PDB file of C-alpha atoms in Angstrom:
ATOM      1  CA  MET A   1      76.565-102.744 -53.414  1.00 54.00           C
ATOM      2  CA  GLU A   2      75.835 -98.698 -53.107  1.00 55.00           C
ATOM      3  CA  ILE A   3      77.551 -99.287 -49.426  1.00 58.00           C
ATOM      4  CA  ARG A   4      79.920-101.230 -50.869  1.00 62.00           C
ATOM      5  CA  SER A   5      81.199 -98.986 -53.984  1.00 63.00           C
ATOM      6  CA  ASN A   6      81.238 -96.270 -51.059  1.00 65.00           C
ATOM      7  CA  ASN A   7      83.542 -97.657 -48.846  1.00 68.00           C
ATOM      8  CA  LYS A   8      85.585 -98.657 -51.906  1.00 69.00           C
ATOM      9  CA  ALA A   9      85.693 -94.531 -52.850  1.00 68.00           C
ATOM     10  CA  LYS A  10      86.260 -93.548 -49.056  1.00 68.00           C
ATOM     11  CA  HIS A  11      88.991 -96.247 -48.336  1.00 75.00           C
ATOM     12  CA  ARG A  12      90.853 -95.169 -52.050  1.00 76.00           C
ATOM     13  CA  SER A  13      90.439 -91.851 -50.932  1.00 77.00           C
ATOM     14  CA  GLN A  14      92.327 -92.331 -47.758  1.00 79.00           C
ATOM     15  CA  LYS A  15      94.877 -94.470 -49.704  1.00 80.00           C
ATOM     16  CA  ILE A  16      95.722 -91.382 -51.793  1.00 83.00           C
ATOM     17  CA  ALA A  17      95.995 -88.991 -48.833  1.00 80.00           C
ATOM     18  CA  PHE A  18      98.124 -91.398 -46.842  1.00 83.00           C
ATOM     19  CA  GLY A  19      99.598 -91.533 -49.891  1.00 82.00           C
ATOM     20  CA  LEU A  20     100.807 -87.646 -50.526  1.00 88.00           C
ATOM     21  CA  PHE A  21     101.412 -87.450 -46.497  1.00 86.00           C
ATOM     22  CA  ARG A  22     104.112 -89.878 -46.694  1.00 88.00           C
ATOM     23  CA  LEU A  23     105.569 -88.516 -49.857  1.00 89.00           C
ATOM     24  CA  LEU A  24     105.380 -84.916 -48.355  1.00 89.00           C
ATOM     25  CA  SER A  25     107.282 -86.439 -45.649  1.00 88.00           C
ATOM     26  CA  LEU A  26     109.938 -88.154 -47.961  1.00 90.00           C
ATOM     27  CA  CYS A  27     110.140 -84.861 -49.636  1.00 91.00           C
ATOM     28  CA  ILE A  28     111.193 -82.992 -46.239  1.00 88.00           C
ATOM     29  CA  VAL A  29     113.482 -85.734 -44.815  1.00 88.00           C
ATOM     30  CA  LEU A  30     115.079 -85.777 -48.629  1.00 92.00           C
ATOM     31  CA  ILE A  31     115.360 -82.141 -48.354  1.00 90.00           C
ATOM     32  CA  LEU A  32     116.745 -82.072 -44.704  1.00 85.00           C
ATOM     33  CA  PHE A  33     119.731 -85.009 -46.409  1.00 89.00           C
ATOM     34  CA  VAL A  34     120.204 -82.837 -49.455  1.00 91.00           C
ATOM     35  CA  ILE A  35     120.832 -79.794 -47.426  1.00 87.00           C
ATOM     36  CA  LEU A  36     123.447 -81.891 -44.484  1.00 87.00           C
ATOM     37  CA  GLY A  37     125.040 -83.686 -47.452  1.00 89.00           C
ATOM     38  CA  PHE A  38     126.228 -80.887 -49.223  1.00 89.00           C
ATOM     39  CA  ILE A  39     127.884 -79.185 -45.906  1.00 87.00           C
ATOM     40  CA  ILE A  40     129.164 -82.484 -45.133  1.00 87.00           C
ATOM     41  CA  TYR A  41     130.538 -82.527 -48.799  1.00 87.00           C
ATOM     42  CA  LYS A  42     132.415 -78.978 -48.993  1.00 85.00           C
ATOM     43  CA  GLY A  43     133.176 -78.650 -45.139  1.00 84.00           C
ATOM     44  CA  ILE A  44     134.900 -81.973 -44.031  1.00 86.00           C
ATOM     45  CA  GLY A  45     138.153 -80.592 -45.829  1.00 83.00           C
ATOM     46  CA  ALA A  46     138.531 -78.509 -43.806  1.00 82.00           C
ATOM     47  CA  ILE A  47     137.953 -80.255 -40.849  1.00 85.00           C
ATOM     48  CA  SER A  48     141.199 -81.221 -39.072  1.00 83.00           C
ATOM     49  CA  TRP A  49     142.638 -81.273 -34.861  1.00 84.00           C
ATOM     50  CA  GLU A  50     144.410 -78.438 -35.815  1.00 85.00           C
ATOM     51  CA  PHE A  51     141.341 -76.743 -37.462  1.00 84.00           C
ATOM     52  CA  ILE A  52     138.698 -77.482 -34.197  1.00 85.00           C
ATOM     53  CA  THR A  53     141.747 -76.676 -31.340  1.00 84.00           C
ATOM     54  CA  SER A  54     142.935 -73.468 -32.944  1.00 84.00           C
ATOM     55  CA  SER A  55     142.888 -69.509 -33.304  1.00 81.00           C
ATOM     56  CA  PRO A  56     142.081 -68.356 -36.501  1.00 81.00           C
ATOM     57  CA  THR A  57     145.188 -66.677 -38.142  1.00 78.00           C
ATOM     58  CA  ASP A  58     146.429 -64.582 -41.103  1.00 72.00           C
ATOM     59  CA  GLY A  59     143.379 -62.561 -41.562  1.00 66.00           C
ATOM     60  CA  MET A  60     141.198 -65.674 -40.907  1.00 69.00           C
ATOM     61  CA  THR A  61     142.731 -67.812 -43.876  1.00 70.00           C
ATOM     62  CA  GLY A  62     143.786 -69.731 -41.730  1.00 74.00           C
ATOM     63  CA  GLY A  63     143.960 -71.450 -38.703  1.00 77.00           C
ATOM     64  CA  GLY A  64     141.256 -72.568 -36.713  1.00 80.00           C
ATOM     65  CA  ILE A  65     137.725 -71.789 -34.730  1.00 85.00           C
ATOM     66  CA  TRP A  66     138.853 -72.725 -31.108  1.00 88.00           C
ATOM     67  CA  PRO A  67     137.430 -69.252 -29.779  1.00 88.00           C
ATOM     68  CA  ALA A  68     134.293 -69.402 -32.162  1.00 87.00           C
ATOM     69  CA  ILE A  69     133.360 -72.550 -30.192  1.00 88.00           C
ATOM     70  CA  VAL A  70     133.944 -71.426 -26.953  1.00 89.00           C
ATOM     71  CA  GLY A  71     132.267 -68.439 -27.107  1.00 89.00           C
ATOM     72  CA  THR A  72     129.166 -70.296 -28.750  1.00 89.00           C
ATOM     73  CA  PHE A  73     129.180 -72.641 -25.814  1.00 89.00           C
ATOM     74  CA  TYR A  74     129.996 -69.789 -22.953  1.00 90.00           C
ATOM     75  CA  LEU A  75     126.474 -67.721 -24.871  1.00 90.00           C
ATOM     76  CA  MET A  76     124.550 -71.332 -24.761  1.00 89.00           C
ATOM     77  CA  VAL A  77     125.044 -72.018 -21.221  1.00 89.00           C
ATOM     78  CA  GLY A  78     124.347 -68.108 -20.147  1.00 90.00           C
ATOM     79  CA  SER A  79     121.345 -68.063 -21.961  1.00 90.00           C
ATOM     80  CA  ALA A  80     119.572 -71.448 -20.443  1.00 88.00           C
ATOM     81  CA  LEU A  81     120.980 -70.362 -16.791  1.00 90.00           C
ATOM     82  CA  PHE A  82     118.354 -67.453 -17.697  1.00 90.00           C
ATOM     83  CA  ALA A  83     115.766 -68.247 -19.800  1.00 88.00           C
ATOM     84  CA  PHE A  84     115.556 -71.933 -17.940  1.00 89.00           C
ATOM     85  CA  PRO A  85     114.109 -70.560 -14.733  1.00 90.00           C
ATOM     86  CA  VAL A  86     112.567 -67.810 -16.090  1.00 90.00           C
ATOM     87  CA  GLY A  87     110.385 -69.182 -18.115  1.00 89.00           C
ATOM     88  CA  VAL A  88     109.838 -72.565 -16.420  1.00 89.00           C
ATOM     89  CA  MET A  89     108.613 -70.369 -13.270  1.00 90.00           C
ATOM     90  CA  SER A  90     105.725 -68.665 -16.137  1.00 88.00           C
ATOM     91  CA  GLY A  91     104.529 -71.484 -17.060  1.00 87.00           C
ATOM     92  CA  ILE A  92     104.121 -72.684 -13.546  1.00 88.00           C
ATOM     93  CA  TYR A  93     102.618 -70.027 -12.895  1.00 87.00           C
ATOM     94  CA  MET A  94     100.299 -69.844 -16.037  1.00 85.00           C
ATOM     95  CA  ASN A  95      99.089 -73.487 -15.556  1.00 84.00           C
ATOM     96  CA  GLU A  96      99.212 -73.813 -11.926  1.00 82.00           C
ATOM     97  CA  TYR A  97      98.045 -70.387  -9.980  1.00 83.00           C
ATOM     98  CA  ALA A  98      96.922 -67.877 -12.518  1.00 78.00           C
ATOM     99  CA  PRO A  99      93.325 -68.262 -12.674  1.00 79.00           C
ATOM    100  CA  LYS A 100      91.665 -69.259 -15.930  1.00 78.00           C
ATOM    101  CA  GLY A 101      90.593 -65.840 -17.896  1.00 75.00           C
ATOM    102  CA  LYS A 102      91.453 -62.712 -19.600  1.00 80.00           C
ATOM    103  CA  LEU A 103      95.153 -62.588 -17.500  1.00 78.00           C
ATOM    104  CA  VAL A 104      95.703 -65.410 -18.687  1.00 80.00           C
ATOM    105  CA  ARG A 105      94.945 -65.221 -21.672  1.00 84.00           C
ATOM    106  CA  PHE A 106      96.915 -61.709 -22.139  1.00 84.00           C
ATOM    107  CA  ILE A 107     100.045 -63.533 -21.183  1.00 82.00           C
ATOM    108  CA  ARG A 108      99.495 -65.936 -23.362  1.00 83.00           C
ATOM    109  CA  VAL A 109      99.417 -63.564 -26.933  1.00 85.00           C
ATOM    110  CA  MET A 110     101.978 -61.492 -25.474  1.00 85.00           C
ATOM    111  CA  THR A 111     104.128 -64.898 -24.992  1.00 84.00           C
ATOM    112  CA  ASN A 112     102.798 -65.679 -28.561  1.00 83.00           C
ATOM    113  CA  ASN A 113     103.733 -62.428 -29.953  1.00 85.00           C
ATOM    114  CA  LEU A 114     106.864 -62.203 -28.365  1.00 84.00           C
ATOM    115  CA  SER A 115     108.350 -65.234 -29.999  1.00 81.00           C
ATOM    116  CA  GLY A 116     107.627 -63.944 -33.321  1.00 82.00           C
ATOM    117  CA  ILE A 117     109.561 -60.778 -32.724  1.00 85.00           C
ATOM    118  CA  PRO A 118     112.332 -60.833 -35.186  1.00 86.00           C
ATOM    119  CA  SER A 119     116.164 -61.576 -33.661  1.00 86.00           C
ATOM    120  CA  ILE A 120     117.706 -58.068 -34.548  1.00 88.00           C
ATOM    121  CA  VAL A 121     115.024 -56.818 -32.921  1.00 89.00           C
ATOM    122  CA  PHE A 122     116.124 -58.858 -29.908  1.00 90.00           C
ATOM    123  CA  GLY A 123     119.840 -57.835 -30.719  1.00 89.00           C
ATOM    124  CA  LEU A 124     118.529 -53.886 -30.805  1.00 90.00           C
ATOM    125  CA  PHE A 125     116.781 -53.935 -27.234  1.00 91.00           C
ATOM    126  CA  GLY A 126     119.751 -55.913 -26.203  1.00 91.00           C
ATOM    127  CA  MET A 127     122.247 -53.940 -27.429  1.00 91.00           C
ATOM    128  CA  ALA A 128     120.018 -51.027 -25.482  1.00 91.00           C
ATOM    129  CA  LEU A 129     119.263 -52.073 -22.073  1.00 91.00           C
ATOM    130  CA  PHE A 130     122.185 -54.532 -21.100  1.00 91.00           C
ATOM    131  CA  VAL A 131     125.193 -53.093 -23.320  1.00 90.00           C
ATOM    132  CA  ASN A 132     124.225 -49.227 -22.774  1.00 90.00           C
ATOM    133  CA  TYR A 133     121.431 -48.618 -19.944  1.00 89.00           C
ATOM    134  CA  MET A 134     122.491 -51.165 -17.467  1.00 89.00           C
ATOM    135  CA  GLY A 135     126.643 -50.350 -18.486  1.00 87.00           C
ATOM    136  CA  PHE A 136     127.675 -54.413 -19.572  1.00 88.00           C
ATOM    137  CA  GLY A 137     129.251 -53.124 -23.000  1.00 86.00           C
ATOM    138  CA  ASP A 138     129.725 -55.708 -25.513  1.00 88.00           C
ATOM    139  CA  SER A 139     129.753 -58.351 -22.597  1.00 89.00           C
ATOM    140  CA  ILE A 140     129.195 -62.360 -22.932  1.00 90.00           C
ATOM    141  CA  LEU A 141     127.158 -61.678 -20.159  1.00 90.00           C
ATOM    142  CA  ALA A 142     125.014 -58.732 -22.244  1.00 91.00           C
ATOM    143  CA  GLY A 143     124.837 -61.572 -25.076  1.00 91.00           C
ATOM    144  CA  SER A 144     123.646 -64.093 -23.312  1.00 90.00           C
ATOM    145  CA  LEU A 145     120.679 -62.334 -21.480  1.00 92.00           C
ATOM    146  CA  THR A 146     119.625 -61.246 -25.293  1.00 92.00           C
ATOM    147  CA  LEU A 147     120.116 -65.038 -26.251  1.00 91.00           C
ATOM    148  CA  GLY A 148     117.659 -65.903 -23.126  1.00 90.00           C
ATOM    149  CA  LEU A 149     115.359 -63.106 -24.151  1.00 90.00           C
ATOM    150  CA  LEU A 150     114.982 -65.029 -27.292  1.00 89.00           C
ATOM    151  CA  CYS A 151     114.627 -68.202 -25.302  1.00 87.00           C
ATOM    152  CA  VAL A 152     111.934 -67.671 -22.935  1.00 89.00           C
ATOM    153  CA  PRO A 153     108.724 -67.820 -25.338  1.00 88.00           C
ATOM    154  CA  LEU A 154     109.477 -71.255 -26.126  1.00 87.00           C
ATOM    155  CA  VAL A 155     110.495 -72.061 -22.843  1.00 88.00           C
ATOM    156  CA  ILE A 156     107.045 -70.675 -20.898  1.00 89.00           C
ATOM    157  CA  ARG A 157     104.983 -72.197 -24.004  1.00 87.00           C
ATOM    158  CA  THR A 158     106.333 -75.983 -23.356  1.00 87.00           C
ATOM    159  CA  THR A 159     106.851 -75.591 -20.325  1.00 88.00           C
ATOM    160  CA  GLU A 160     102.696 -74.702 -20.029  1.00 87.00           C
ATOM    161  CA  GLU A 161     102.130 -77.660 -22.571  1.00 86.00           C
ATOM    162  CA  ALA A 162     104.155 -80.417 -20.517  1.00 86.00           C
ATOM    163  CA  LEU A 163     101.934 -79.159 -17.342  1.00 87.00           C
ATOM    164  CA  LYS A 164      98.827 -79.393 -19.496  1.00 86.00           C
ATOM    165  CA  ALA A 165      99.344 -82.456 -20.049  1.00 83.00           C
ATOM    166  CA  ILE A 166      99.234 -84.238 -16.482  1.00 84.00           C
ATOM    167  CA  PRO A 167      95.969 -85.454 -15.573  1.00 83.00           C
ATOM    168  CA  ASP A 168      94.126 -83.592 -12.483  1.00 81.00           C
ATOM    169  CA  SER A 169      94.251 -87.126 -10.939  1.00 83.00           C
ATOM    170  CA  MET A 170      97.671 -86.737 -10.011  1.00 83.00           C
ATOM    171  CA  ARG A 171      96.902 -83.180  -8.152  1.00 82.00           C
ATOM    172  CA  GLU A 172      94.098 -84.380  -6.449  1.00 80.00           C
ATOM    173  CA  GLY A 173      95.579 -87.419  -4.839  1.00 82.00           C
ATOM    174  CA  SER A 174      98.801 -85.604  -3.741  1.00 80.00           C
ATOM    175  CA  ARG A 175      96.616 -83.016  -2.316  1.00 81.00           C
ATOM    176  CA  ALA A 176      94.791 -85.636  -0.689  1.00 80.00           C
ATOM    177  CA  LEU A 177      97.677 -87.065   0.828  1.00 80.00           C
ATOM    178  CA  GLY A 178      98.246 -84.174   2.611  1.00 80.00           C
ATOM    179  CA  ALA A 179     100.645 -82.132   0.322  1.00 80.00           C
ATOM    180  CA  THR A 180     100.720 -78.453   0.105  1.00 81.00           C
ATOM    181  CA  LYS A 181     100.214 -77.204  -3.623  1.00 82.00           C
ATOM    182  CA  LEU A 182     104.348 -76.220  -3.786  1.00 82.00           C
ATOM    183  CA  GLN A 183     104.773 -79.520  -2.366  1.00 84.00           C
ATOM    184  CA  THR A 184     102.763 -81.029  -5.479  1.00 85.00           C
ATOM    185  CA  ILE A 185     104.308 -79.222  -8.469  1.00 84.00           C
ATOM    186  CA  TRP A 186     107.770 -79.521  -6.585  1.00 85.00           C
ATOM    187  CA  HIS A 187     107.591 -82.988  -6.310  1.00 82.00           C
ATOM    188  CA  VAL A 188     105.009 -84.651  -8.620  1.00 82.00           C
ATOM    189  CA  ILE A 189     104.129 -82.267 -11.257  1.00 85.00           C
ATOM    190  CA  LEU A 190     107.849 -81.139 -12.160  1.00 85.00           C
ATOM    191  CA  PRO A 191     108.958 -84.607 -12.813  1.00 83.00           C
ATOM    192  CA  MET A 192     106.713 -85.847 -14.536  1.00 84.00           C
ATOM    193  CA  GLY A 193     106.689 -83.035 -16.666  1.00 83.00           C
ATOM    194  CA  MET A 194     110.427 -82.522 -17.020  1.00 84.00           C
ATOM    195  CA  PRO A 195     111.255 -85.059 -20.493  1.00 81.00           C
ATOM    196  CA  ASN A 196     109.000 -82.159 -22.085  1.00 82.00           C
ATOM    197  CA  ILE A 197     110.547 -78.987 -20.448  1.00 85.00           C
ATOM    198  CA  ILE A 198     113.623 -80.619 -21.317  1.00 83.00           C
ATOM    199  CA  THR A 199     112.660 -81.071 -25.039  1.00 80.00           C
ATOM    200  CA  GLY A 200     111.499 -77.671 -24.786  1.00 80.00           C
ATOM    201  CA  LEU A 201     114.751 -76.266 -23.556  1.00 82.00           C
ATOM    202  CA  ILE A 202     117.160 -78.061 -25.896  1.00 81.00           C
ATOM    203  CA  LEU A 203     114.816 -76.421 -28.916  1.00 79.00           C
ATOM    204  CA  ALA A 204     115.177 -73.118 -27.804  1.00 82.00           C
ATOM    205  CA  LEU A 205     118.946 -73.711 -27.542  1.00 81.00           C
ATOM    206  CA  GLY A 206     119.210 -75.112 -30.816  1.00 79.00           C
ATOM    207  CA  ARG A 207     117.622 -71.830 -31.940  1.00 79.00           C
ATOM    208  CA  VAL A 208     119.920 -69.459 -30.389  1.00 81.00           C
ATOM    209  CA  SER A 209     122.987 -71.639 -31.224  1.00 81.00           C
ATOM    210  CA  GLY A 210     122.531 -70.199 -34.804  1.00 80.00           C
ATOM    211  CA  GLU A 211     121.277 -66.811 -34.150  1.00 83.00           C
ATOM    212  CA  THR A 212     123.982 -64.137 -35.545  1.00 84.00           C
ATOM    213  CA  ALA A 213     121.560 -60.493 -34.854  1.00 85.00           C
ATOM    214  CA  PRO A 214     121.378 -60.766 -31.279  1.00 87.00           C
ATOM    215  CA  ILE A 215     125.128 -61.263 -30.198  1.00 88.00           C
ATOM    216  CA  LEU A 216     125.968 -58.919 -33.626  1.00 86.00           C
ATOM    217  CA  PHE A 217     124.677 -56.071 -31.544  1.00 88.00           C
ATOM    218  CA  THR A 218     125.824 -57.491 -27.782  1.00 90.00           C
ATOM    219  CA  CYS A 219     129.039 -59.283 -27.554  1.00 87.00           C
ATOM    220  CA  ALA A 220     130.521 -60.439 -30.907  1.00 81.00           C
ATOM    221  CA  ALA A 221     134.119 -59.861 -31.852  1.00 79.00           C
ATOM    222  CA  TYR A 222     135.435 -59.810 -35.195  1.00 78.00           C
ATOM    223  CA  PHE A 223     138.484 -61.422 -34.243  1.00 79.00           C
ATOM    224  CA  LEU A 224     139.414 -62.374 -30.797  1.00 79.00           C
ATOM    225  CA  PRO A 225     142.381 -65.314 -31.236  1.00 77.00           C
ATOM    226  CA  HIS A 226     142.147 -65.917 -27.483  1.00 80.00           C
ATOM    227  CA  LEU A 227     139.477 -66.847 -25.133  1.00 84.00           C
ATOM    228  CA  PRO A 228     137.629 -64.541 -23.008  1.00 85.00           C
ATOM    229  CA  ALA A 229     139.136 -63.979 -19.235  1.00 85.00           C
ATOM    230  CA  SER A 230     135.235 -63.078 -17.583  1.00 85.00           C
ATOM    231  CA  ILE A 231     131.935 -62.687 -18.544  1.00 87.00           C
ATOM    232  CA  LEU A 232     132.384 -58.933 -19.060  1.00 88.00           C
ATOM    233  CA  ASP A 233     134.447 -59.366 -22.203  1.00 87.00           C
ATOM    234  CA  GLN A 234     133.753 -59.731 -25.901  1.00 87.00           C
ATOM    235  CA  CYS A 235     133.847 -63.129 -27.331  1.00 87.00           C
ATOM    236  CA  MET A 236     133.640 -65.142 -30.646  1.00 87.00           C
ATOM    237  CA  ALA A 237     130.786 -67.436 -31.779  1.00 87.00           C
ATOM    238  CA  LEU A 238     130.608 -70.098 -34.187  1.00 87.00           C
ATOM    239  CA  PRO A 239     127.353 -67.736 -36.726  1.00 87.00           C
ATOM    240  CA  TYR A 240     128.650 -64.613 -36.428  1.00 87.00           C
ATOM    241  CA  HIS A 241     132.119 -65.985 -37.649  1.00 84.00           C
ATOM    242  CA  LEU A 242     130.850 -68.008 -40.465  1.00 85.00           C
ATOM    243  CA  TYR A 243     129.268 -64.690 -41.426  1.00 84.00           C
ATOM    244  CA  VAL A 244     132.065 -62.528 -40.893  1.00 83.00           C
ATOM    245  CA  ILE A 245     134.002 -65.494 -43.135  1.00 83.00           C
ATOM    246  CA  SER A 246     131.472 -65.845 -45.945  1.00 80.00           C
ATOM    247  CA  THR A 247     130.830 -61.942 -46.709  1.00 79.00           C
ATOM    248  CA  SER A 248     133.971 -60.670 -46.195  1.00 73.00           C
ATOM    249  CA  GLY A 249     137.652 -60.365 -46.273  1.00 64.00           C
ATOM    250  CA  THR A 250     141.174 -61.018 -47.630  1.00 66.00           C
ATOM    251  CA  ASP A 251     141.079 -63.505 -49.279  1.00 67.00           C
ATOM    252  CA  MET A 252     137.310 -64.881 -50.432  1.00 70.00           C
ATOM    253  CA  GLU A 253     138.811 -68.446 -51.722  1.00 74.00           C
ATOM    254  CA  ALA A 254     140.667 -68.913 -49.049  1.00 73.00           C
ATOM    255  CA  GLN A 255     138.371 -68.306 -46.748  1.00 78.00           C
ATOM    256  CA  LEU A 256     134.961 -70.241 -48.210  1.00 81.00           C
ATOM    257  CA  PRO A 257     136.332 -73.636 -47.381  1.00 82.00           C
ATOM    258  CA  LEU A 258     137.052 -72.669 -43.558  1.00 84.00           C
ATOM    259  CA  ALA A 259     133.214 -71.159 -43.663  1.00 84.00           C
ATOM    260  CA  TYR A 260     131.822 -74.694 -44.636  1.00 87.00           C
ATOM    261  CA  GLY A 261     133.811 -76.066 -42.234  1.00 87.00           C
ATOM    262  CA  THR A 262     132.218 -73.745 -39.990  1.00 87.00           C
ATOM    263  CA  ALA A 263     129.466 -74.900 -40.573  1.00 88.00           C
ATOM    264  CA  LEU A 264     129.613 -78.629 -40.177  1.00 89.00           C
ATOM    265  CA  VAL A 265     130.738 -78.072 -37.217  1.00 89.00           C
ATOM    266  CA  LEU A 266     127.972 -75.776 -35.772  1.00 88.00           C
ATOM    267  CA  ILE A 267     126.000 -78.237 -37.373  1.00 88.00           C
ATOM    268  CA  MET A 268     127.674 -80.774 -35.371  1.00 88.00           C
ATOM    269  CA  ILE A 269     126.992 -79.044 -32.486  1.00 86.00           C
ATOM    270  CA  ILE A 270     123.469 -78.820 -32.872  1.00 84.00           C
ATOM    271  CA  LEU A 271     123.076 -82.612 -33.303  1.00 84.00           C
ATOM    272  CA  LEU A 272     125.067 -83.454 -30.075  1.00 84.00           C
ATOM    273  CA  VAL A 273     122.629 -81.178 -28.142  1.00 80.00           C
ATOM    274  CA  ASN A 274     120.115 -82.769 -29.482  1.00 79.00           C
ATOM    275  CA  LEU A 275     121.345 -86.027 -28.738  1.00 81.00           C
ATOM    276  CA  LEU A 276     122.119 -84.766 -25.143  1.00 79.00           C
ATOM    277  CA  ALA A 277     118.751 -84.109 -24.697  1.00 75.00           C
ATOM    278  CA  ASN A 278     117.088 -86.885 -26.248  1.00 76.00           C
ATOM    279  CA  ALA A 279     119.656 -88.931 -23.036  1.00 79.00           C
ATOM    280  CA  LEU A 280     118.187 -86.595 -20.402  1.00 76.00           C
ATOM    281  CA  ARG A 281     114.235 -86.923 -21.515  1.00 74.00           C
ATOM    282  CA  LYS A 282     114.660 -90.985 -21.379  1.00 77.00           C
ATOM    283  CA  TYR A 283     116.342 -90.345 -18.172  1.00 76.00           C
ATOM    284  CA  PHE A 284     113.869 -88.740 -16.491  1.00 71.00           C
ATOM    285  CA  GLU A 285     110.947 -90.850 -18.213  1.00 71.00           C
ATOM    286  CA  LYS A 286     112.527 -93.706 -16.399  1.00 75.00           C
ATOM    287  CA  ARG A 287     112.598 -91.650 -13.149  1.00 71.00           C
ATOM    288  CA  VAL A 288     109.039 -91.044 -13.476  1.00 65.00           C
ATOM    289  CA  LYS A 289     108.102 -94.469 -14.339  1.00 69.00           C
ATOM    290  CA  THR A 290     109.979 -95.786 -11.459  1.00 70.00           C
ATOM    291  CA  ASN A 291     108.539 -93.879  -8.595  1.00 63.00           C
TER     292      ASN A 291
END
């Protein structure tokens, strides 16, 4: 009887714990839907083809956000071109080449510290290094490199964890067949870890797509109704544009609907990026299974 009562108590406490976890999860999802619903309700009225494809006019109180959309796309692509190779190669070195010891622990601690630095500090560093010292000026190149630095820690850790999840038997089998370590990494390890690596990259891009402070110091323009001609030009960007029309301007009541519309477009872009990440993940998973 005592054993049976103990089992009932354990099952009861387990049900209570699971119910609490389920309730917390539902609360998180509910908060997300409330935020999305509020943005959609406030911003859907401003969304139109003209709003998406035209430039801002009348002191930010009219027109659209096309230059900001293009500028955000340029910054995301530029940061990915910098962060992806640097972060992936660093993760490969830490997991495959570096001797397990103080060096790897030190690099890992520094990477964690780097990922915890506020984004405004990255902006000040990018302004000092890329804008002033290297002479890039306020440009897409300076902004992309600064945002790339912001992405690198997350890509490094994601790559390292993805490679750790691959069993050592795959490496040993490849080496037993005569492949070199580099061939093993390139043809066996990387394809198997690529789905998780791609996920890390997309998460990093989702973070930088909404950053305002780094681009404020390195590339963002207050009002630039034409598209940039080169990577050394300034550009508009959705996060900074949203900040500007929400906090300053000649007619705040006229700008507020545009601010909600801009926020909705930014959320939709992040959603599309995440959907693309899922499609790429499934593609690489199929390739790994077929090979």
